[in-house]
Coordinates of C-alpha atoms in Angstrom, one line a residue:
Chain N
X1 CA 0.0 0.0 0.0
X2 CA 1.3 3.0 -0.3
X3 CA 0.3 6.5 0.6
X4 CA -0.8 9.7 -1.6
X5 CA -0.9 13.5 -1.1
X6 CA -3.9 15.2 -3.1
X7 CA -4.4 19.1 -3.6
X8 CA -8.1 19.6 -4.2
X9 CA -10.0 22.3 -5.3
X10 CA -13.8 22.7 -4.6
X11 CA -16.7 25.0 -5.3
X12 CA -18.6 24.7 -2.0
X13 CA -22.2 25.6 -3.1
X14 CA -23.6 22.7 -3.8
X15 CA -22.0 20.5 -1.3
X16 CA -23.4 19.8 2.4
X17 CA -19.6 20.8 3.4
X18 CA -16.5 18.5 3.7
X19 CA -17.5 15.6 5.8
X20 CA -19.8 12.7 4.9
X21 CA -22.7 12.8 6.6
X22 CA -25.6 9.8 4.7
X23 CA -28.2 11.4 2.3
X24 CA -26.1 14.6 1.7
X25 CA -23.3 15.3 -0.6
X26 CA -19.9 16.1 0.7
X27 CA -17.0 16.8 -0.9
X28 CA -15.2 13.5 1.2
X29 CA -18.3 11.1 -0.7
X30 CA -17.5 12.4 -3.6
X31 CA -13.9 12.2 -4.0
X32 CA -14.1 8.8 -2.1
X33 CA -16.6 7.9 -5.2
X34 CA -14.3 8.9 -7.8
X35 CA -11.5 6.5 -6.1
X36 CA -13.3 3.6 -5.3
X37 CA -14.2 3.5 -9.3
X38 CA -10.8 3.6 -9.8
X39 CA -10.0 1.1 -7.8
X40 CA -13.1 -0.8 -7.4
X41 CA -13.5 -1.3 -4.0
X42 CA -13.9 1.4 -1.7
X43 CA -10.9 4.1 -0.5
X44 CA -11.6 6.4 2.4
X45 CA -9.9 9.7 2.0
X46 CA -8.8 12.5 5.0
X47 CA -8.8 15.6 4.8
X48 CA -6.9 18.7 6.3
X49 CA -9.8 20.8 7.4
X50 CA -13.6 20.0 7.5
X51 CA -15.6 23.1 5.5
X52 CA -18.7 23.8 6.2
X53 CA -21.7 23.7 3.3
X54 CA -21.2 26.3 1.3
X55 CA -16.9 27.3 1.7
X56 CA -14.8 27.0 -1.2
X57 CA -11.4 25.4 -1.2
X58 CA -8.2 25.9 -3.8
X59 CA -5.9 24.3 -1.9
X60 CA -7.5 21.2 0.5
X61 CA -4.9 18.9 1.5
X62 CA -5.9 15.2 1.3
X63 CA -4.6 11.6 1.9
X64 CA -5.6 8.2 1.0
X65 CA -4.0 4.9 0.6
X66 CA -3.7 3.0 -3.3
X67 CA -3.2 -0.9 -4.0
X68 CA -2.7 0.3 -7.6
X69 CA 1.0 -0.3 -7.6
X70 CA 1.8 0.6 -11.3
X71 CA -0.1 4.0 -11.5
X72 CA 2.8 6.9 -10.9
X73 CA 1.7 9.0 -7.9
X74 CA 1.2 12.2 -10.5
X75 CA -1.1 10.1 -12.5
X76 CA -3.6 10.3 -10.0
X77 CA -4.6 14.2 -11.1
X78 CA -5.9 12.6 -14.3
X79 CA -7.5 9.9 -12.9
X80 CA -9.6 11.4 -10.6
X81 CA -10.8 14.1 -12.6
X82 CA -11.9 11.6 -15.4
X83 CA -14.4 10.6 -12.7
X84 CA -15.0 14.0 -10.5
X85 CA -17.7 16.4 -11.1
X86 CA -16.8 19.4 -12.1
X87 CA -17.3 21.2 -9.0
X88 CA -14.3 19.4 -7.5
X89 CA -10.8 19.0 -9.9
X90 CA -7.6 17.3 -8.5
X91 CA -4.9 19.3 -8.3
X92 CA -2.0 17.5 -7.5
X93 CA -1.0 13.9 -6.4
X94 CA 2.2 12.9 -5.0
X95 CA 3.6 10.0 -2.7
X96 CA 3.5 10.6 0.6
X97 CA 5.6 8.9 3.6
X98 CA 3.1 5.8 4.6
X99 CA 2.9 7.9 8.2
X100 CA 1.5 11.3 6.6
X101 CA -1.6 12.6 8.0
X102 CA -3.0 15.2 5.8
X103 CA -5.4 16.4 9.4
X104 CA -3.2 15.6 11.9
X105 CA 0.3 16.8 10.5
X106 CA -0.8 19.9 9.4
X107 CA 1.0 22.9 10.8
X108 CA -0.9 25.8 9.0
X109 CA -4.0 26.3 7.5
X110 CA -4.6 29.6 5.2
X111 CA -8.2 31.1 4.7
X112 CA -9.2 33.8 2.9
X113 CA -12.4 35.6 3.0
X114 CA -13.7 38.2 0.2
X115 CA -16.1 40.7 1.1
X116 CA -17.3 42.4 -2.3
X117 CA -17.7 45.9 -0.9
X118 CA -20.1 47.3 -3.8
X119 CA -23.4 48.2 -3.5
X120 CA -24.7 46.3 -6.6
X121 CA -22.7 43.2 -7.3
X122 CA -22.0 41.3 -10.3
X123 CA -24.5 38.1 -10.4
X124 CA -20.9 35.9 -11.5
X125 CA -19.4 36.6 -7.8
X126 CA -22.7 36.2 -5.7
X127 CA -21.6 32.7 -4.8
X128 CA -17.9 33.7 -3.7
X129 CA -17.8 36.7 -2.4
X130 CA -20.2 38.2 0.8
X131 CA -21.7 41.7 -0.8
X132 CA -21.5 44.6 1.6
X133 CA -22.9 47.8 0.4
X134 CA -21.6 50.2 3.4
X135 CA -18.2 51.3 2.2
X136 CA -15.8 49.6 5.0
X137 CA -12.3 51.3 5.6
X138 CA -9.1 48.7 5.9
X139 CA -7.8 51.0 9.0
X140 CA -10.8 50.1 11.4
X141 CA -10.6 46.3 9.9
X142 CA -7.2 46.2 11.0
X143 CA -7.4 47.4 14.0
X144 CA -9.7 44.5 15.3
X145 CA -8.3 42.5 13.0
X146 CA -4.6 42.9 14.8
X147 CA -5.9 41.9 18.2
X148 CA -6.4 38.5 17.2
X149 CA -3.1 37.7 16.4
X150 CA -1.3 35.8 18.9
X151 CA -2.4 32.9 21.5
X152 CA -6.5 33.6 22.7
X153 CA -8.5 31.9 23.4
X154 CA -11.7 32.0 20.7
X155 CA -14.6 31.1 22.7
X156 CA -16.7 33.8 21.6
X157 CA -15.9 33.1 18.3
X158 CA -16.9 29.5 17.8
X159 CA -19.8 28.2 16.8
X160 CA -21.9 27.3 20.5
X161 CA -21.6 23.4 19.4
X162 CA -18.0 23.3 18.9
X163 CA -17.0 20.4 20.9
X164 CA -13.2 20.7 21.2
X165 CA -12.0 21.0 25.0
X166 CA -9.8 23.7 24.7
X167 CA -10.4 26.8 22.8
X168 CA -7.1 28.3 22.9
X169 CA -5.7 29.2 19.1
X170 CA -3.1 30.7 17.9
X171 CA -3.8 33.3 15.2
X172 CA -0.1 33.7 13.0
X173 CA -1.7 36.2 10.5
X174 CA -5.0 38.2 10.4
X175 CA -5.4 40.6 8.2
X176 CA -7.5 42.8 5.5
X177 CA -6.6 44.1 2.4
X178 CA -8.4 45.9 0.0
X179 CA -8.3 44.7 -3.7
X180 CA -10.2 47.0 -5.9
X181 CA -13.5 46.3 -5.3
X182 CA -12.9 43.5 -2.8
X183 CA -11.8 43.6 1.1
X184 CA -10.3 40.1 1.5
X185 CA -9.3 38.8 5.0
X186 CA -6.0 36.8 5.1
X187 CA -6.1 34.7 8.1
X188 CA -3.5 31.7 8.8
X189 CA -3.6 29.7 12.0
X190 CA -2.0 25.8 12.8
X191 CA -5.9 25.0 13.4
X192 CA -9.1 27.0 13.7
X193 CA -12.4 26.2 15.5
X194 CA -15.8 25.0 14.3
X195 CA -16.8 28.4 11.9
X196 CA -14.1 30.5 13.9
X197 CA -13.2 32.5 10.7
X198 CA -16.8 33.6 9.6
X199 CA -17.6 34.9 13.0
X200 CA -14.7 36.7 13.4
X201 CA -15.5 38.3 9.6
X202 CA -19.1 39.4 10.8
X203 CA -17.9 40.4 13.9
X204 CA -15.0 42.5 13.1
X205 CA -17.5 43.7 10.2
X206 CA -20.3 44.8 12.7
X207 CA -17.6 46.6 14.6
X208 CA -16.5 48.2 11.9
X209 CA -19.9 49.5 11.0
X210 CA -20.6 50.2 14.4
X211 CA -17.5 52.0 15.2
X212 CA -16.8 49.9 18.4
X213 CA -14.1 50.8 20.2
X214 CA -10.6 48.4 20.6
X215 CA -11.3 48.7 24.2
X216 CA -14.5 47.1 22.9
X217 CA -13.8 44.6 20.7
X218 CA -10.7 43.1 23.4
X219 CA -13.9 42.9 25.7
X220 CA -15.8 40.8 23.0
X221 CA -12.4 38.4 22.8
X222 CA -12.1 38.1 26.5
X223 CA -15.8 37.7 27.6
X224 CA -15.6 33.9 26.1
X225 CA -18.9 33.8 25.0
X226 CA -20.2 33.6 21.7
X227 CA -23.2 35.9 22.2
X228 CA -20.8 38.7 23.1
X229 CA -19.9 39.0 19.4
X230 CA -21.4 39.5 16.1
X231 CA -23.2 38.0 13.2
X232 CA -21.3 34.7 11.5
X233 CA -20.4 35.8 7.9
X234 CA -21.8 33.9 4.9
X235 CA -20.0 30.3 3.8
X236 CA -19.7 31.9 0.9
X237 CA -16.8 34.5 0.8
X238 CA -14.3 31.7 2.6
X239 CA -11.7 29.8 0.9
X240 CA -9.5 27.3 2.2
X241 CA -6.1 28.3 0.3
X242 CA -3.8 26.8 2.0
X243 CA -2.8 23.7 4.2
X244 CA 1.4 23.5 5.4
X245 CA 3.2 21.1 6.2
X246 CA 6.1 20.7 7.9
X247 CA 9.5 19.0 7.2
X248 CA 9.5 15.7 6.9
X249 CA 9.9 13.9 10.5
X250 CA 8.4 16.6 12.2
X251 CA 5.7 14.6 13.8
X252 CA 3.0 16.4 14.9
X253 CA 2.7 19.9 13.2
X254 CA -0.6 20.7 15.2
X255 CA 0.7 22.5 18.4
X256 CA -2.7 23.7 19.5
X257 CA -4.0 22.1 22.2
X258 CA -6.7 20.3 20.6
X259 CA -5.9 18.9 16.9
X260 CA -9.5 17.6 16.5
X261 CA -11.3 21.0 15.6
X262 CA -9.9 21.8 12.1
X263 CA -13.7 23.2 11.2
X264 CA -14.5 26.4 10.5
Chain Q
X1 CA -44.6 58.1 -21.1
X2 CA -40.7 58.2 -20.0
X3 CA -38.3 56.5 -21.3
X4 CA -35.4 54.7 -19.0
X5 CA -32.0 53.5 -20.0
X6 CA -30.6 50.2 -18.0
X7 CA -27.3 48.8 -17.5
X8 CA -28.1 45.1 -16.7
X9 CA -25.2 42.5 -15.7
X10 CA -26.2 38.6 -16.2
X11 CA -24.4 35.4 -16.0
X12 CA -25.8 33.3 -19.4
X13 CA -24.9 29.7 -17.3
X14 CA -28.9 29.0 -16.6
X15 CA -30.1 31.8 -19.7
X16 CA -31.2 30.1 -23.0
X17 CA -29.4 33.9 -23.9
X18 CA -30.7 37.5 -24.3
X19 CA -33.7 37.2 -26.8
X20 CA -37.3 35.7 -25.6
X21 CA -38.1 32.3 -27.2
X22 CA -41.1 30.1 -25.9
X23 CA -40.8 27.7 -23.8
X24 CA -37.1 28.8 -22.8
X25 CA -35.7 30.9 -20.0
X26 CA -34.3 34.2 -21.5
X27 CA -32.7 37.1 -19.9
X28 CA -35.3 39.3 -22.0
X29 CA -38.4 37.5 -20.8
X30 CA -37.3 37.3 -17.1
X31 CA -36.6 41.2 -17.2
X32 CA -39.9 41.7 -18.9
X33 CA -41.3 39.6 -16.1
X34 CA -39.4 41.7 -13.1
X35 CA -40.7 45.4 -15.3
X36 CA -44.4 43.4 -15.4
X37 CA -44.4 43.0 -11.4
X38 CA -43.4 46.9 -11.2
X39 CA -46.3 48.2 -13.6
X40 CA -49.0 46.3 -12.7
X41 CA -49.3 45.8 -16.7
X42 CA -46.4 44.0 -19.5
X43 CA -43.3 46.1 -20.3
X44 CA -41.1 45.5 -23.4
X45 CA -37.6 45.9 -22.7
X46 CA -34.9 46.2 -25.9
X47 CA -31.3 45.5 -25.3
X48 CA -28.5 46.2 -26.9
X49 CA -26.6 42.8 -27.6
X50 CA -28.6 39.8 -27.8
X51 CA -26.4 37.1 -26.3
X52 CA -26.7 33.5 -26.8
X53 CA -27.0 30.7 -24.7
X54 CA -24.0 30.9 -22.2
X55 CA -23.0 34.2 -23.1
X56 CA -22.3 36.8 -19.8
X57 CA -22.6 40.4 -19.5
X58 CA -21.4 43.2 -17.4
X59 CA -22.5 46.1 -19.6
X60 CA -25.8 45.1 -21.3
X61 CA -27.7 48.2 -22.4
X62 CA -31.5 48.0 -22.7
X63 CA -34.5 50.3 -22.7
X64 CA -38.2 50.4 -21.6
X65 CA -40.8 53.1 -21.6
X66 CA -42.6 53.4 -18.0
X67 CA -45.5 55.3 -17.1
X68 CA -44.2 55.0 -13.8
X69 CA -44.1 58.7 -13.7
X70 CA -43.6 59.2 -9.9
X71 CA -40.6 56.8 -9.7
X72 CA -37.3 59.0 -10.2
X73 CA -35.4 57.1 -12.7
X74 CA -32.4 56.2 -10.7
X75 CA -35.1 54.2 -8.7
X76 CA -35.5 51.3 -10.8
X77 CA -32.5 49.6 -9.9
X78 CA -33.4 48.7 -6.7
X79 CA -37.2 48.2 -8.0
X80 CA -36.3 46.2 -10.3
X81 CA -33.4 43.6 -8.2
X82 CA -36.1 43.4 -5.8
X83 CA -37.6 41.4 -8.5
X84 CA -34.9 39.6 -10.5
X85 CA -33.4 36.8 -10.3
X86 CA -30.0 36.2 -8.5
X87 CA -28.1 35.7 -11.9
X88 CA -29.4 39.3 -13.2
X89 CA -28.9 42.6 -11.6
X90 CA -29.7 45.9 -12.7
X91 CA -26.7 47.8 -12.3
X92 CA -28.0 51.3 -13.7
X93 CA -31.2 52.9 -14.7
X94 CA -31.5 56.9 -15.5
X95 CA -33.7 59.0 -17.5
X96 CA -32.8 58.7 -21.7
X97 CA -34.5 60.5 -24.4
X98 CA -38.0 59.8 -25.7
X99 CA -36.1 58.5 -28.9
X100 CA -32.8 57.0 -27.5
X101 CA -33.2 54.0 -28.9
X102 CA -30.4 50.7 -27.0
X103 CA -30.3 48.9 -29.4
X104 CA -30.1 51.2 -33.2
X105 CA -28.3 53.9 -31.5
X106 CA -25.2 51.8 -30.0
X107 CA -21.9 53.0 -31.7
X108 CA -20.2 50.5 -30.2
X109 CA -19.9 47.0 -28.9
X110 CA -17.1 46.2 -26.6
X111 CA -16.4 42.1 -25.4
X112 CA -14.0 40.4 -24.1
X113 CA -13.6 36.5 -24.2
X114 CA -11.3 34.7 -21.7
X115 CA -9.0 32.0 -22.2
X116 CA -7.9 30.4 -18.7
X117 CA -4.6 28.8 -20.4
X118 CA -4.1 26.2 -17.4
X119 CA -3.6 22.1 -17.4
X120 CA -6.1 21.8 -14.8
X121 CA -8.3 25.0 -13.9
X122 CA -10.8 26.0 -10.6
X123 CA -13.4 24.6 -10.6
X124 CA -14.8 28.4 -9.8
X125 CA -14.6 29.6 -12.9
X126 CA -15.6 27.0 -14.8
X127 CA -18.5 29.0 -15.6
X128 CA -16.5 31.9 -17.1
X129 CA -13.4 31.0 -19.1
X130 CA -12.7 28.7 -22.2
X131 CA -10.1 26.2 -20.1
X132 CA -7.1 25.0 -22.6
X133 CA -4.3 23.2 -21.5
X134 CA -1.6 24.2 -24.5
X135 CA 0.1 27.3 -23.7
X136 CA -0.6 29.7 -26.1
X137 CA 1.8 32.6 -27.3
X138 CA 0.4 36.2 -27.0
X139 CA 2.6 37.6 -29.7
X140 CA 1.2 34.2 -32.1
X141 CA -2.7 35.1 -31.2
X142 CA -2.1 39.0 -31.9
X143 CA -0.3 38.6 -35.2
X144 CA -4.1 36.6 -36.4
X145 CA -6.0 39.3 -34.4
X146 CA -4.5 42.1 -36.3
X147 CA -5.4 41.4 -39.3
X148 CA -9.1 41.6 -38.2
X149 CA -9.1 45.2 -37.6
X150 CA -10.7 47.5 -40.1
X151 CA -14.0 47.1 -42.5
X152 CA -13.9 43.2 -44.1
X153 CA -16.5 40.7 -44.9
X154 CA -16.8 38.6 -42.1
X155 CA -18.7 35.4 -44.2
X156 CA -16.2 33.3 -42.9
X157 CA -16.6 34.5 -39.2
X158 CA -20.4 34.0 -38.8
X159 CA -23.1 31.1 -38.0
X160 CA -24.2 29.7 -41.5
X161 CA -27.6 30.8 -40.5
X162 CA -27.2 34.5 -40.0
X163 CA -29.5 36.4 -41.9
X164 CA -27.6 39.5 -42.1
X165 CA -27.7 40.8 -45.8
X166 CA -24.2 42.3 -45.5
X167 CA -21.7 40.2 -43.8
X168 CA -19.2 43.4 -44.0
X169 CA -18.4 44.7 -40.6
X170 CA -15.8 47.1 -38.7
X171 CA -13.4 45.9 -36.4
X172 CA -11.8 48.9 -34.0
X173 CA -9.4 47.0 -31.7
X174 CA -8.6 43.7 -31.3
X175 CA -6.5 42.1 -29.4
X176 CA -5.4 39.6 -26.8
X177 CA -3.3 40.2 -23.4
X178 CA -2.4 37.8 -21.0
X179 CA -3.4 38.6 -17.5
X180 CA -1.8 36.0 -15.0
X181 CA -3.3 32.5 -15.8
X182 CA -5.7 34.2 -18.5
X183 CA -5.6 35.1 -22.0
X184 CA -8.0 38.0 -22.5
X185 CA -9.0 38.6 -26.0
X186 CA -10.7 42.2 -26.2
X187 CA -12.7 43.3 -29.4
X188 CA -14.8 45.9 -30.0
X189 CA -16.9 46.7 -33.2
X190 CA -20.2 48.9 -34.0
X191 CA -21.7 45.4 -34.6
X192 CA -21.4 41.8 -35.3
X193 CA -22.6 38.8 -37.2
X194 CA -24.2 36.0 -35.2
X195 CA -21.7 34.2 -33.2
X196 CA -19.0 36.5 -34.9
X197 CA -16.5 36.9 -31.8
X198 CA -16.5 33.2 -30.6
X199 CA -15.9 32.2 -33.9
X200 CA -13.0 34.3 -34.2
X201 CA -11.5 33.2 -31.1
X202 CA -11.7 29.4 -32.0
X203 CA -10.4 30.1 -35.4
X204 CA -7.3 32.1 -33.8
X205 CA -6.9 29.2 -31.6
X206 CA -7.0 26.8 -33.8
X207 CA -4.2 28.3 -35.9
X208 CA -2.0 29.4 -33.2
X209 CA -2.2 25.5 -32.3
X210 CA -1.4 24.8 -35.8
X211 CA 0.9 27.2 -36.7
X212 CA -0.9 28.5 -39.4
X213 CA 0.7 31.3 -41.5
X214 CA -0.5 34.8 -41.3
X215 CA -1.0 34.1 -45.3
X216 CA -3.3 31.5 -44.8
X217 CA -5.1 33.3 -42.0
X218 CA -6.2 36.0 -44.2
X219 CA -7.3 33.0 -46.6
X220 CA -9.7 32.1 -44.1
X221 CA -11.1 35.9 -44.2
X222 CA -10.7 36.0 -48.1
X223 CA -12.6 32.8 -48.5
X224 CA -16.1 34.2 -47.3
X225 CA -16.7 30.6 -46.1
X226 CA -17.0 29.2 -42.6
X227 CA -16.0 25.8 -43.6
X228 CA -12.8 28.3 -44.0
X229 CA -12.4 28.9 -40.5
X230 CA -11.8 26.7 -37.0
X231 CA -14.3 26.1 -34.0
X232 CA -16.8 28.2 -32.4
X233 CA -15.6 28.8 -29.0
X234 CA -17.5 27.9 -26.2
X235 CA -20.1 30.8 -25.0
X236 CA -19.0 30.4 -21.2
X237 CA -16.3 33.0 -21.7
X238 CA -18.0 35.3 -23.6
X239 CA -18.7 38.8 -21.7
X240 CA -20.8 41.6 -22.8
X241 CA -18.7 44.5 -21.1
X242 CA -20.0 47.7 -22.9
X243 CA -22.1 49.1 -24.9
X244 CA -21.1 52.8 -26.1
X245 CA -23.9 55.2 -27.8
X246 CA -23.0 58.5 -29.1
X247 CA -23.8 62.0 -28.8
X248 CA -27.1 63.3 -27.7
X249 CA -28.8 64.0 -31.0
X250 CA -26.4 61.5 -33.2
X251 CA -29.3 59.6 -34.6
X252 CA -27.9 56.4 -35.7
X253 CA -24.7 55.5 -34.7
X254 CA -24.3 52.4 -36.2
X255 CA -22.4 53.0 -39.6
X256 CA -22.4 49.3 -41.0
X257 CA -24.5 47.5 -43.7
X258 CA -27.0 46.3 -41.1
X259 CA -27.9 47.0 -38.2
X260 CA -29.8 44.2 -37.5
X261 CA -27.7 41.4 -36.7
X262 CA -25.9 42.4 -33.3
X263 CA -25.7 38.9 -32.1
X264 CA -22.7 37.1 -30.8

């Protein structure tokens, strides 16, 4: 057996998010699909982080394990997207040590968010981009936006459900830039909890239009209680761009206390 | 009775295109629909360009009269989106002239068709761009594409069933750039035969795959034959991006044979 590395890229509207879960369609059941009819029996696939309905990725990290012995790693790309719907295209393939862990040896996930800051939008971006008509300045963004960086912990940003044990993260880059019409949020992290991003992009948002003061917005961070903060931002504007790795031997990337909340 | 100018942007994905046909989903009909809900009574609306299937616009031009006559023009966007469609927005509406008419009046018709010149692209734009893997050489594309410009007979360009008398049209720029992973090809004309631009793109395509000779490129033109000429490109990255009328009083701006056949 040996073990492959897959980049994925995925529109998220039509897909109940990441994980399978029966009767819906994820991502995970359909790539799993794809490789199982190239193999012919069944081939579970992980994942680096679990999207919600509706988020975009264009650079998931994935792994799953081949008995087809004579098909080059690279080959893979090909072969999978012979059999993918074209809402999802592989990337990339590549051999993998038989110990990599796509979730669990992860030591940075990338996310961007894009705010289309127009008041009428064009209808080819509705489904990647979250439409805000007030005119938002990058200054006040960034100055919530800087807080964040750094070890916190993100209980009142987390969805109420999230069941990790700790919600300490660390935050290694947060920040907004403003791209023409768009204000995208670049936020990087070793792991995030369940929908941490989109409520820190309403949040910061409703501050912004709000004009809430630092003083403020520290208090929303350190209450530890979701209902202290703002509205969760629409699946929609978040992309999953990036999942790091780091060198090889470096066993356990993850150095957040808890590596099983990856969700956003 | 006033009449209103409208700028309308539309993705084409789930549009049977611009013009109303029974039975089918048109952009036309489901803006005549949205106008109908506003005035209590029907409302014929005239654009500009009328798009195929697949085709997208940014800058559709269209007109209606309205005896809407407390509703300041401006107005009607919002009126109007209230009523559309996600995959159509009004981007514009203002006060034109009893006689401005969006259609006979355009002097010119600006598109652009993108290339996305990748082995494997995302799957978000799948919707938007012509995907080929070859790489493509700029300076090979624009060597075909000059030789468009300026008045020919563009037989060999059109659909065999365009019923345009004269097939003689004006090119004013065209041109391709590359922009990052894309190929733009930008073209702008008074008017154009039916399917005109896409067929010009897969033709240029076709011989910058080939290396065909500028020589035998103008062949193709000199032939006044489609059998002459390559593939139609695919709608899906075809934009409507402008549509320019002239001065106030100018009466009919568009100088070519016929005016009647302004279909892509």
């Amino acid at each position: 057996m040996r073990r492959i590395k897959l980049l994925l890229a995925y529109e998220g509207t039509r897909f109940a998010g990441w994980q399978t879960q029966k009767a819906d369609r994820t991502v995970q059941a359909t790539v799993e699909a794809a490789l199982a009819k190239i193999h012919g029996h069944p081939v579970p696939v992980v994942g680096a982080g679990r999207t919600d309905a509706g988020v975009h990725a264009t650079g998931q990290a994935a792994h799953f394990d081949t008995d087809r012995d004579s098909l080059p790693a690279g080959r893979f790309v090909d072969a999978l997207n012979g059999n993918l719907p074209h809402d999802v295209r592989a990337i990339k393939s590549e051999e993998a040590d038989p110990d990599f862990h796509a979730r669990f040896q992860a030591v940075l996930r990338v996310y961007r968010y894009y705010i289309y800051n127009v008041p009428i939008g064009l209808p080819h971006l509705r489904h990647y981009t979250w439409r805000l008509r007030p005119r938002l300045e990058i200054e006040a963004l960034n100055r919530y936006a800087a807080l964040l960086c750094g070890r916190h912990d993100f209980t009142s940003f987390t969805a109420s459900g999230d069941p990790a044990e700790s919600k300490v993260r660390t935050i290694q880059t947060s920040a907004f830039s403003r791209q023409g019409d768009f204000i995208v949020y670049h936020i990087a992290a070793p792991s995030f909890l369940w929908r941490m991003v989109r409520t820190i992009v309403g949040t910061i948002v409703d501050c912004a239009l709000a004009g809430t003061s630092e003083a403020d917005f520290r208090r929303i961070l350190d209450a530890r209680d979701r209902l202290a903060a703002g509205r969760t931002a629409p699946a929609r504007g978040l992309f999953l761009e990036e999942v790091r790795y780091g060198e090889a031997g470096e066993k356990k990337g993850n150095n957040d206390e808890d590596d099983e909340d990856d969700r956003k």
